[in-house]
């Protein structure tokens, strides 16, 4: 983003080309204590960057090649080489990249680049296309042109970023082209001209490039401008692709992964006085060229009063030339990985000063104390999920790719714990609902979930996860926040399935857990109970294991050894099973909750459904313990549930005709004897057996069994909580 005066000023101002800036890195950036800045690879002038679901990193080289970095090693052969000459100098070239959230299924990538166009002013235009990547290669013949003929007549102010929003649409940032695409206007008012795509945020359908439904410009007298071009003779009809306007050169923007994501910030390069960060909003007008930052063009605060005409959207932060000259890269910090003070934070950088600032969750920015310094020529940044945590990768127009990392906090094994059951129906997260953003967790990304507990008391939670309609075969892993991700999984599912599983998950020092999704899917979390500190002998909350045995099977007739009754609730039918005093369990007064293995059995004509357990005689709680996918699906899950006054449990059913109930043990009540035995000891998840890789033992033949001698469990343990996956 070249810093130049508006044509009308007829003066020379500082010129700082960001793309193509000749900056030689001689030392690492200076970062806070506990963080490390290190080199990854050296390329040509690097622009855009994005992480792939397998942890590899895509890097754009301005001249037209897409490079792949795997395990922090540059793959020798480019994934794609494009012919952009002569449109790859100054601020033109291969500028932006986005990875489809369903990349594991479709392999789609979106690229923003400048291409030759002999009939267009300046000889070059900008284009956004979709490509398909298979293995390490992007097929050049797979190109689907989405938006084309975007003016680049002055060579600068191209914008150049693309992202898939939480709503599934493709967002595109476009600069004002440096001079009015229609010619003759001074100053350049393209950003306010709604018949041009320049100086705008665009939102389109990622498969076709057509305007996204709900854009603010639609109806009679408007049209799609996605390929019509910007010649002086171009019609003045307003463009339906426009989402927001009034921007000079929005080179980079970023969506917030912690909020759904629907929220995004825009880094807009100023002219001579202010650089700004804007909150993306549909129909917003950010004021260029009437304003620059928070003031009228050319002025610094305090702005005159009244400063501007009504109707403009203020930046959420802006800074003057004393702090930097060219705002470029930006990225939201994924919650739950870095220390707590960084949660909700947004990092943004200036290519000229080489400084990187932190906008904290409360909106404050300490410009006098940058997060990092020395990143001169920074063009883009992105957080990439690695095998154990996350790293902030960034590109430099001098040719380097670097990363900033911090070590995960060591997991501190808490002392002995006692279990406290809570009423069923305590739902802590449902990403399908508007309150949680109504957006799935994306493939190879994480979501930090505060559990609403006092971490000084509660060290782990018993939760029931549901993994809903993954876009590709995959799994979900949960673990204590800010610690390293373990080699383990809590749920496995294939596309379209709705799978539930219970798990004991330690919480971090702030009372939260981290989720990792291998594939894009919705996630539901119901809390079943807490594991609280129990330093000595206790009565309540100790686990007592019993030999597994079956106490009820509704497929079989009722009998003295197979007790159950069917009933019709106000919302769902239910099967009531007497539990207390059966299957080696004590009387109800001695139990805080029963530990059961419950199997839902469906028929071939059943649709998808679920089972929800509650104390006998209580209504349906609104949560589920396991889910079925119809057509004879049979699913089992661990269910920990308090008992009703009569010692029974009700299983509320939707499209589930039969239930099988096996007893595994129970948690003691306050009426039980006081003891230390049966207290729970939580640890980070650990993979004991994987027969696919002969970890523990080799693959099981049919009708065979194996014993497990768990190396991660102390010899004096009485029982262990584990997740078993049948492959």
XYZ file of C-alpha atoms in Angstrom:
727
model
C 0.000 0.000 0.000
C 1.957 2.955 -1.297
C 1.569 6.054 0.852
C 0.827 8.838 -1.548
C -0.941 12.150 -1.450
C -4.276 12.540 -3.162
C -3.910 13.861 -6.695
C -5.626 17.132 -5.784
C -2.917 18.021 -3.257
C -0.201 18.239 -5.917
C 2.540 17.600 -3.383
C 5.023 14.822 -2.860
C 4.492 12.628 0.205
C 6.345 9.653 1.565
C 6.188 6.668 -0.758
C 6.427 3.265 0.944
C 5.531 0.303 -1.281
C 4.590 -2.559 0.988
C 4.339 -5.248 -1.633
C 7.817 -5.320 -3.125
C 9.410 -3.421 -0.233
C 13.130 -4.220 -0.178
C 13.670 -5.115 3.455
C 16.480 -7.416 4.549
C 15.853 -9.135 7.846
C 19.018 -9.405 9.871
C 17.584 -10.335 13.252
C 14.514 -11.820 14.835
C 11.654 -9.589 15.881
C 11.689 -8.558 19.518
C 8.807 -10.302 21.295
C 7.638 -10.483 24.934
C 9.307 -12.726 27.475
C 8.108 -16.296 27.050
C 7.670 -15.912 23.286
C 10.098 -16.828 20.510
C 10.429 -15.405 17.012
C 12.153 -17.775 14.581
C 12.722 -18.158 10.824
C 10.780 -20.766 8.876
C 11.655 -20.339 5.186
C 13.059 -17.879 2.657
C 11.135 -17.254 -0.567
C 10.618 -14.469 -3.022
C 8.653 -11.419 -1.905
C 6.016 -13.078 0.292
C 2.486 -11.732 0.560
C -0.477 -13.842 1.720
C -0.377 -16.751 4.150
C -2.877 -19.341 5.385
C -2.852 -22.613 7.300
C -4.143 -25.888 5.866
C -6.089 -28.448 7.911
C -3.067 -30.753 8.173
C -0.946 -28.013 9.770
C 0.913 -27.138 6.573
C 1.241 -23.485 5.596
C 0.430 -21.912 2.230
C 2.518 -18.875 1.298
C 1.984 -16.602 -1.705
C 4.939 -15.185 -3.593
C 4.056 -11.858 -5.171
C 5.414 -12.835 -8.594
C 2.816 -15.598 -8.911
C 3.759 -18.823 -7.156
C 2.042 -20.600 -4.273
C 4.466 -22.393 -1.966
C 3.807 -25.058 0.648
C 5.597 -25.333 3.999
C 5.188 -28.621 5.844
C 6.736 -29.208 9.239
C 8.458 -25.842 8.819
C 10.290 -27.166 5.752
C 9.687 -25.603 2.341
C 8.369 -28.116 -0.198
C 10.755 -27.750 -3.184
C 8.153 -27.712 -5.962
C 5.648 -24.831 -6.035
C 2.035 -25.879 -5.593
C 1.064 -23.443 -8.365
C 2.870 -21.037 -10.667
C 0.825 -18.320 -12.377
C 1.811 -16.033 -15.236
C 1.103 -12.530 -13.896
C 3.753 -10.549 -15.793
C 3.745 -7.563 -16.126
C 1.202 -7.260 -13.284
C 3.347 -8.396 -10.362
C 5.346 -5.334 -9.339
C 4.784 -2.475 -6.894
C 1.565 -3.381 -5.135
C 0.274 -5.776 -7.776
C 0.665 -9.528 -7.961
C -0.522 -12.592 -6.080
C -1.912 -10.987 -2.937
C -4.437 -13.003 -0.933
C -5.474 -16.581 -0.150
C -8.306 -18.265 1.749
C -8.868 -21.936 2.559
C -12.379 -23.340 2.331
C -13.718 -24.550 5.714
C -14.564 -27.853 4.002
C -11.129 -28.166 2.395
C -10.739 -31.768 3.590
C -13.684 -32.653 1.357
C -13.401 -30.305 -1.625
C -9.789 -29.052 -1.691
C -10.949 -25.505 -2.519
C -8.671 -22.456 -2.258
C -9.470 -18.847 -3.132
C -6.824 -16.550 -4.615
C -6.779 -12.787 -5.198
C -4.307 -11.711 -7.902
C -3.567 -9.061 -10.514
C -3.633 -10.172 -14.135
C -2.842 -8.519 -17.480
C -5.769 -6.896 -19.298
C -4.737 -4.925 -22.347
C -8.105 -3.238 -22.735
C -8.248 -1.906 -19.189
C -6.787 1.362 -17.865
C -3.346 0.622 -16.446
C -3.136 -2.658 -18.387
C -3.949 -4.786 -15.334
C -7.023 -5.797 -13.349
C -7.620 -7.805 -10.188
C -9.357 -11.158 -10.131
C -10.616 -13.569 -7.456
C -10.794 -17.239 -8.421
C -11.387 -20.592 -6.827
C -8.892 -23.411 -7.399
C -8.773 -27.052 -6.333
C -5.769 -28.492 -4.495
C -5.006 -32.202 -4.456
C -2.011 -33.412 -2.479
C 0.729 -30.820 -2.843
C -0.487 -29.409 -6.151
C -3.072 -26.804 -7.146
C -4.603 -27.632 -10.514
C -4.354 -24.518 -12.749
C -7.144 -25.916 -14.943
C -9.514 -26.030 -11.978
C -9.882 -22.235 -11.904
C -13.412 -20.934 -11.440
C -13.470 -17.153 -11.926
C -15.619 -15.541 -9.244
C -14.981 -11.799 -9.498
C -12.940 -10.195 -12.289
C -11.952 -6.939 -13.986
C -11.532 -5.040 -10.707
C -9.697 -1.834 -11.569
C -5.972 -1.554 -10.838
C -5.409 1.417 -13.081
C -2.862 3.280 -10.912
C -1.054 0.107 -9.857
C -1.529 0.685 -6.135
C -4.391 0.374 -3.636
C -5.475 -3.053 -4.849
C -6.589 -4.331 -1.457
C -6.168 -8.025 -1.929
C -7.494 -10.193 0.888
C -10.089 -12.963 0.846
C -11.736 -14.910 3.676
C -14.667 -17.282 4.091
C -16.938 -15.816 6.773
C -18.872 -17.699 9.390
C -21.948 -17.355 7.173
C -20.206 -19.406 4.469
C -19.829 -16.517 2.015
C -16.602 -15.244 0.477
C -15.513 -11.765 1.626
C -13.102 -9.729 -0.515
C -11.253 -6.485 0.269
C -10.699 -4.095 -2.638
C -8.721 -0.851 -2.633
C -9.724 2.348 -4.417
C -7.253 1.691 -7.313
C -5.103 4.744 -6.466
C -6.959 6.897 -8.991
C -10.597 7.060 -9.988
C -11.304 4.032 -12.225
C -13.687 6.172 -14.253
C -11.016 8.827 -14.761
C -11.068 12.560 -14.230
C -12.212 12.651 -10.620
C -10.002 14.445 -8.127
C -9.828 13.431 -5.368
C -10.520 9.782 -6.113
C -14.027 9.073 -4.827
C -14.236 5.445 -5.971
C -14.770 4.309 -2.375
C -18.035 6.284 -2.238
C -19.171 5.293 -5.742
C -21.529 2.348 -5.296
C -21.359 1.544 -9.011
C -17.718 0.501 -8.585
C -16.220 -2.434 -6.690
C -13.179 -0.401 -5.627
C -12.761 0.824 -2.046
C -15.167 -1.812 -0.787
C -15.718 -5.037 1.106
C -17.454 -7.481 -1.230
C -19.465 -10.536 -0.199
C -20.232 -13.236 -2.765
C -21.280 -16.863 -3.044
C -18.031 -18.871 -3.050
C -19.176 -21.343 -5.697
C -20.304 -18.822 -8.300
C -19.194 -15.313 -7.327
C -22.796 -14.139 -7.419
C -23.829 -11.521 -4.821
C -24.514 -13.068 -1.428
C -28.154 -12.957 -0.315
C -28.754 -10.204 2.215
C -26.188 -7.757 0.842
C -27.295 -4.147 1.390
C -27.616 -3.264 -2.314
C -30.276 -5.208 -4.188
C -33.501 -4.914 -6.112
C -34.530 -2.806 -9.094
C -31.899 -0.397 -10.375
C -28.999 -2.559 -9.147
C -27.064 -5.365 -10.788
C -24.214 -7.813 -10.389
C -20.904 -6.156 -11.248
C -18.667 -9.144 -10.624
C -17.189 -9.259 -14.137
C -18.430 -6.117 -15.879
C -15.260 -4.074 -15.395
C -14.651 -0.417 -14.570
C -14.155 1.421 -17.827
C -15.203 5.098 -18.041
C -18.222 3.894 -20.001
C -19.255 1.326 -17.397
C -22.911 1.756 -16.343
C -23.610 3.690 -13.152
C -25.835 0.941 -11.784
C -25.058 0.159 -8.119
C -23.295 -3.145 -7.463
C -24.970 -5.970 -5.562
C -21.658 -7.542 -4.447
C -20.930 -4.639 -2.086
C -21.074 -5.377 1.648
C -19.449 -2.181 3.013
C -17.658 0.832 1.519
C -15.658 4.004 2.146
C -12.234 2.309 2.360
C -8.946 3.499 0.879
C -6.860 0.343 0.804
C -8.111 -2.495 3.035
C -5.080 -4.681 2.412
C -5.819 -7.203 5.188
C -8.779 -8.232 7.317
C -9.487 -11.111 9.684
C -12.435 -12.977 11.143
C -12.596 -13.714 14.858
C -12.492 -17.511 15.402
C -13.571 -17.065 19.027
C -17.018 -15.709 18.232
C -18.475 -18.014 15.664
C -17.000 -16.350 13.602
C -19.134 -13.424 12.342
C -17.026 -10.545 13.654
C -14.165 -9.260 11.523
C -11.715 -6.369 11.634
C -10.424 -4.446 8.602
C -6.947 -2.901 8.412
C -7.297 0.140 6.132
C -4.155 1.913 4.928
C -4.318 5.687 5.344
C -2.924 8.460 3.173
C -0.935 10.997 5.122
C -2.059 11.102 8.749
C -3.870 8.033 10.157
C -3.838 4.231 9.866
C -7.020 2.531 11.060
C -8.682 -0.699 12.157
C -12.411 -0.923 11.440
C -15.101 -3.280 12.665
C -16.688 -4.978 9.671
C -20.407 -4.251 9.451
C -22.931 -4.720 6.685
C -23.811 -1.449 4.984
C -21.118 0.491 6.869
C -19.476 3.555 5.279
C -15.993 4.181 6.697
C -15.727 7.630 5.171
C -12.820 7.640 2.711
C -11.953 10.036 1.036
C -13.822 12.444 3.307
C -12.216 11.151 6.449
C -8.994 9.382 7.368
C -9.104 7.508 10.644
C -11.314 9.314 13.157
C -10.846 12.788 11.675
C -11.450 14.618 8.409
C -8.772 13.797 5.856
C -5.366 15.220 6.702
C -6.098 15.914 10.384
C -5.060 14.273 13.642
C -7.028 14.298 16.915
C -8.444 16.285 18.524
C -10.808 16.398 15.570
C -12.824 19.582 14.959
C -16.394 19.535 16.186
C -18.583 18.687 14.423
C -15.879 16.599 12.779
C -17.756 14.945 9.955
C -21.145 14.597 8.367
C -23.342 11.968 9.981
C -23.472 8.415 8.703
C -19.822 7.353 8.842
C -18.558 4.419 10.930
C -15.716 5.265 13.323
C -12.596 3.088 13.476
C -12.201 0.947 16.582
C -8.594 2.149 16.809
C -6.305 4.304 14.691
C -2.770 5.660 14.956
C -0.711 8.500 13.574
C 2.518 8.777 11.578
C 4.466 8.928 14.816
C 3.640 5.227 15.309
C 3.712 3.855 11.777
C 2.944 4.475 8.138
C 1.419 1.377 6.526
C -0.974 -0.909 8.401
C -0.956 -4.406 6.912
C -1.260 -7.760 8.670
C -3.850 -8.665 11.298
C -5.037 -11.770 13.149
C -7.229 -12.635 16.125
C -5.533 -14.666 18.842
C -7.339 -17.998 19.367
C -8.495 -18.108 22.979
C -7.148 -20.622 25.454
C -3.621 -21.063 24.071
C -1.600 -18.016 25.044
C -1.692 -16.582 28.593
C -5.081 -15.294 29.746
C -4.313 -11.630 29.072
C -4.201 -12.391 25.332
C -7.663 -13.984 25.139
C -9.954 -11.889 22.950
C -6.961 -10.020 21.550
C -6.290 -8.842 18.005
C -2.777 -8.377 16.641
C -2.117 -5.900 13.849
C 1.118 -4.705 12.307
C 2.709 -1.831 10.415
C 5.036 -2.752 7.547
C 7.034 0.482 7.712
C 7.707 0.661 11.462
C 7.870 -3.129 11.831
C 5.768 -2.930 14.982
C 2.985 -5.300 15.954
C 0.376 -4.093 18.437
C -2.165 -5.904 20.579
C -5.737 -4.696 20.793
C -6.955 -6.262 24.029
C -10.418 -7.666 24.603
C -11.457 -4.419 26.321
C -10.581 -2.453 23.162
C -7.431 -0.789 24.505
C -4.183 -0.518 22.521
C -0.875 0.531 24.097
C 0.901 2.014 21.084
C 3.881 2.972 23.217
C 4.505 -0.697 24.061
C 4.087 -2.895 20.973
C 3.696 -6.637 21.264
C 6.616 -7.041 18.851
C 9.098 -4.833 17.026
C 11.446 -5.423 14.124
C 8.974 -7.076 11.710
C 9.720 -4.579 8.951
C 7.994 -5.365 5.678
C 5.341 -7.572 7.272
C 2.593 -8.305 4.756
C 0.323 -10.935 6.314
C -0.054 -13.106 9.403
C -2.104 -16.140 10.380
C -2.420 -18.440 13.362
C -1.846 -22.048 12.341
C -2.801 -25.033 14.492
C 0.208 -27.267 14.997
C 0.487 -30.756 16.467
C 0.565 -29.473 20.033
C -0.545 -25.826 20.059
C -0.709 -22.824 17.738
C 1.895 -20.592 16.113
C 1.632 -17.139 14.554
C 3.176 -17.325 11.071
C 3.884 -14.133 9.154
C 5.310 -13.105 5.797
C 7.808 -10.381 4.965
C 8.059 -8.702 1.592
C 11.814 -9.123 1.862
C 11.208 -12.851 1.296
C 11.106 -14.453 4.739
C 8.431 -16.478 6.475
C 8.751 -16.426 10.270
C 6.715 -17.567 13.243
C 6.079 -16.477 16.826
C 5.487 -19.210 19.383
C 5.121 -19.679 23.105
C 5.363 -22.956 24.974
C 2.089 -24.406 26.292
C 1.685 -24.253 30.040
C 2.722 -27.521 31.708
C -0.198 -29.584 32.897
C -0.305 -29.657 36.689
C -1.849 -32.865 37.995
C -4.295 -31.905 40.753
C -4.688 -33.741 44.034
C -7.454 -36.258 44.678
C -10.975 -35.180 43.697
C -14.542 -36.047 44.605
C -17.445 -36.029 42.165
C -20.438 -33.731 42.441
C -23.369 -34.593 40.175
C -25.524 -31.759 38.876
C -29.048 -31.878 37.452
C -29.205 -33.021 33.830
C -29.765 -30.333 31.257
C -26.873 -27.977 32.001
C -25.905 -27.110 28.425
C -22.741 -25.040 28.215
C -22.341 -24.839 24.410
C -24.375 -25.465 21.288
C -22.701 -23.979 18.224
C -25.918 -24.444 16.250
C -27.633 -21.688 18.228
C -27.345 -17.930 17.637
C -26.056 -17.399 21.186
C -22.953 -19.419 20.261
C -22.558 -17.795 16.869
C -24.670 -20.319 14.945
C -21.458 -21.484 13.262
C -19.556 -24.789 13.403
C -16.055 -25.275 14.696
C -13.865 -25.223 11.609
C -11.555 -28.024 10.545
C -8.136 -27.996 12.233
C -9.134 -25.190 14.564
C -9.784 -24.873 18.270
C -12.488 -23.363 20.449
C -11.923 -22.337 24.059
C -14.942 -22.997 26.279
C -15.162 -21.466 29.774
C -16.922 -24.001 31.973
C -18.241 -21.540 34.540
C -16.481 -23.186 37.471
C -14.216 -21.982 40.246
C -10.855 -23.476 39.184
C -9.577 -23.327 42.765
C -12.242 -25.913 43.665
C -13.137 -27.711 40.436
C -10.260 -29.360 38.574
C -12.190 -31.381 36.000
C -15.663 -31.650 34.511
C -17.736 -34.597 33.403
C -19.298 -33.570 30.120
C -21.300 -35.131 27.350
C -20.081 -34.080 23.910
C -22.057 -34.272 20.694
C -20.247 -34.031 17.361
C -22.858 -32.912 14.846
C -22.773 -33.528 11.090
C -19.034 -33.333 10.355
C -18.221 -32.418 6.768
C -15.605 -35.183 6.528
C -14.623 -38.202 8.616
C -12.963 -36.825 11.720
C -12.743 -36.492 15.459
C -12.990 -34.103 18.379
C -10.391 -33.783 21.151
C -10.875 -31.956 24.467
C -8.231 -31.059 27.031
C -7.240 -28.443 29.617
C -6.790 -24.999 28.122
C -3.308 -23.494 27.601
C -1.653 -26.906 27.727
C -0.367 -29.075 24.878
C -2.955 -30.944 22.826
C -2.780 -34.669 23.639
C -2.712 -37.512 21.147
C -6.240 -38.644 21.914
C -9.810 -38.252 20.715
C -13.146 -38.035 22.488
C -15.524 -38.542 19.554
C -15.197 -39.960 16.054
C -17.820 -39.502 13.352
C -18.400 -39.630 9.606
C -20.239 -37.035 7.480
C -23.836 -36.460 8.484
C -23.651 -38.380 11.758
C -24.702 -37.052 15.155
C -22.448 -38.796 17.693
C -22.280 -38.320 21.483
C -19.736 -39.405 24.060
C -19.057 -38.643 27.713
C -15.613 -37.604 28.923
C -13.792 -36.363 31.991
C -11.869 -33.246 30.953
C -9.458 -31.312 33.202
C -9.912 -27.533 33.283
C -7.132 -24.977 33.176
C -6.253 -22.396 35.820
C -8.995 -20.174 34.403
C -11.682 -22.870 34.443
C -11.782 -23.575 30.713
C -11.227 -26.399 28.244
C -10.027 -26.453 24.648
C -11.712 -28.267 21.780
C -9.945 -29.310 18.588
C -11.955 -30.345 15.536
C -10.210 -32.408 12.877
C -13.067 -31.617 10.518
C -15.695 -28.875 10.354
C -18.650 -29.749 12.598
C -21.050 -28.385 15.166
C -20.374 -29.186 18.813
C -22.778 -29.515 21.755
C -21.588 -29.776 25.372
C -23.755 -30.779 28.333
C -22.198 -30.726 31.805
C -23.031 -33.734 33.998
C -20.912 -32.982 37.054
C -17.766 -31.562 38.626
C -14.672 -33.116 40.155
C -13.782 -30.996 43.174
C -10.747 -30.949 45.441
C -10.974 -33.577 48.208
C -7.702 -33.528 50.186
C -8.753 -36.101 52.773
C -11.342 -38.737 53.528
C -14.801 -37.874 52.179
C -18.234 -39.440 52.146
C -19.770 -38.056 48.966
C -18.306 -38.253 45.488
C -16.157 -41.396 45.701
C -16.418 -43.834 42.803
C -17.210 -47.474 43.556
C -16.834 -49.883 40.647
C -18.978 -52.989 40.305
C -18.647 -55.930 37.960
C -20.432 -54.845 34.772
C -23.878 -56.413 34.560
C -27.158 -55.862 32.758
C -30.198 -54.703 34.708
C -32.658 -53.886 31.936
C -33.287 -54.602 28.245
C -36.570 -53.266 26.885
C -36.290 -55.535 23.820
C -37.075 -58.428 26.143
C -40.303 -58.931 28.112
C -40.661 -57.473 31.586
C -39.651 -59.932 34.312
C -38.361 -60.073 37.882
C -34.798 -59.688 36.566
C -35.628 -57.360 33.678
C -37.461 -54.428 35.242
C -38.730 -51.452 33.275
C -41.964 -49.613 32.512
C -42.979 -47.445 29.588
C -44.672 -44.090 30.006
C -45.830 -41.061 28.037
C -44.292 -37.801 29.208
C -45.515 -34.288 28.454
C -42.816 -33.934 25.791
C -41.372 -37.364 25.022
C -42.180 -40.978 25.802
C -39.884 -42.590 28.352
C -38.719 -45.902 29.749
C -38.317 -45.982 33.538
C -35.723 -48.395 34.939
C -35.376 -49.167 38.696
C -31.647 -48.860 39.461
C -31.069 -48.650 43.236
C -30.366 -51.999 44.900
C -29.951 -53.796 41.576
C -26.859 -54.979 39.715
C -24.706 -54.865 42.872
C -25.658 -51.224 43.516
C -26.633 -50.095 47.049
C -29.815 -48.389 48.169
C -30.571 -44.982 46.693
C -29.581 -43.146 49.885
C -25.989 -44.344 49.500
C -25.649 -43.085 45.926
C -25.197 -39.557 44.585
C -25.340 -40.869 41.007
C -25.334 -44.170 39.156
C -22.734 -44.894 36.470
C -24.417 -46.742 33.618
C -23.608 -47.864 30.104
C -26.777 -47.132 28.149
C -27.449 -48.400 24.630
C -30.133 -46.954 22.375
C -31.464 -49.520 19.900
C -33.387 -48.381 16.828
C -35.271 -50.168 14.082
C -34.635 -49.919 10.328
C -37.669 -47.653 9.935
C -36.623 -45.178 12.669
C -35.289 -41.740 11.838
C -32.537 -39.899 13.664
C -33.195 -39.484 17.369
C -31.735 -39.234 20.843
C -31.930 -40.446 24.440
C -31.917 -38.230 27.513
C -31.534 -39.615 31.055
C -32.938 -37.950 34.170
C -33.819 -38.960 37.756
C -36.972 -41.056 37.748
C -40.117 -38.933 37.874
C -38.491 -35.756 36.551
C -39.301 -34.186 33.154
C -37.168 -34.167 30.024
C -34.233 -31.834 30.691
C -33.712 -30.557 27.139
C -30.289 -32.171 26.819
C -29.263 -35.518 25.383
C -26.889 -38.272 26.509
C -26.589 -40.112 23.227
C -27.788 -39.773 19.676
C -28.871 -42.195 16.980
C -28.786 -41.705 13.225
C -31.772 -43.865 12.295
C -32.082 -46.888 10.005
C -31.317 -49.410 12.723
C -28.475 -47.467 14.304
C -27.345 -48.782 17.712
C -25.389 -46.434 19.969
C -23.980 -46.726 23.489
C -22.613 -44.128 25.886
C -21.589 -43.729 29.500
C -24.388 -42.083 31.476
C -23.854 -40.670 34.976
C -27.210 -39.683 36.428
C -28.713 -39.073 39.873
C -31.630 -41.286 40.879
C -35.241 -40.356 41.468
C -36.912 -40.576 44.860
C -37.860 -44.189 44.115
C -34.316 -45.095 42.988
C -35.150 -45.129 39.285
C -33.908 -43.419 36.105
C -36.108 -42.201 33.261
C -34.837 -42.454 29.679
C -36.678 -39.924 27.494
C -36.714 -41.077 23.882
C -37.052 -39.590 20.424
C -37.165 -42.164 17.601
C -35.569 -44.705 19.949
C -37.880 -47.658 20.670
C -35.607 -49.663 22.979
C -32.986 -49.184 25.677
C -30.404 -51.523 27.200
C -28.973 -50.546 30.606
C -25.748 -51.975 32.071
C -24.335 -51.057 35.473
C -20.671 -50.019 35.829
C -20.611 -48.449 39.299
C -21.760 -45.479 41.329
C -20.652 -42.321 43.121
C -21.259 -42.258 46.850
C -23.573 -39.855 48.650
C -23.020 -37.957 51.894
C -24.695 -40.857 53.708
C -21.883 -43.230 52.718
C -18.948 -43.949 55.052
C -16.039 -41.521 54.959
C -12.919 -42.821 53.177
C -10.133 -41.886 50.800
C -10.659 -44.832 48.429
C -12.554 -43.998 45.250
C -11.422 -40.393 44.968
C -10.703 -39.383 41.383
C -7.265 -38.476 40.016
C -7.371 -36.549 36.757
C -4.543 -36.443 34.248
C -3.998 -35.284 30.690
C -5.469 -37.765 28.194
C -3.010 -40.428 27.084
C -3.311 -42.979 24.276
C -2.734 -46.449 25.730
C -3.717 -48.622 22.779
C -3.962 -48.172 19.027
C -4.136 -51.512 17.233
C -3.696 -49.729 13.890
C -0.124 -48.947 14.946
C 0.440 -51.811 17.402
C 0.520 -49.427 20.340
C -0.303 -51.563 23.379
C -1.070 -54.652 21.295
C -1.774 -55.629 17.704
C -5.082 -55.778 15.880
C -7.747 -57.975 17.474
C -8.942 -60.973 15.466
C -12.617 -61.858 15.606
C -13.992 -63.124 18.933
C -10.675 -62.290 20.633
C -9.860 -60.363 23.786
C -6.837 -58.635 25.215
C -5.987 -57.298 28.655
C -4.648 -53.787 29.117
C -1.825 -53.051 31.523
C -2.052 -49.265 31.403
C 1.328 -47.601 31.765
C -0.255 -44.216 32.485
C -2.330 -45.416 35.456
C -0.807 -46.009 38.920
C -0.712 -49.618 40.103
C -2.942 -48.865 43.104
C -5.779 -47.428 40.986
C -9.136 -49.142 41.416
C -10.647 -48.136 38.079
C -9.899 -45.981 35.054
C -11.955 -43.699 32.824
C -11.166 -44.180 29.160
C -12.533 -43.682 25.662
C -12.633 -46.743 23.416
C -12.901 -46.327 19.647
C -13.861 -49.253 17.407
C -12.265 -48.802 13.978
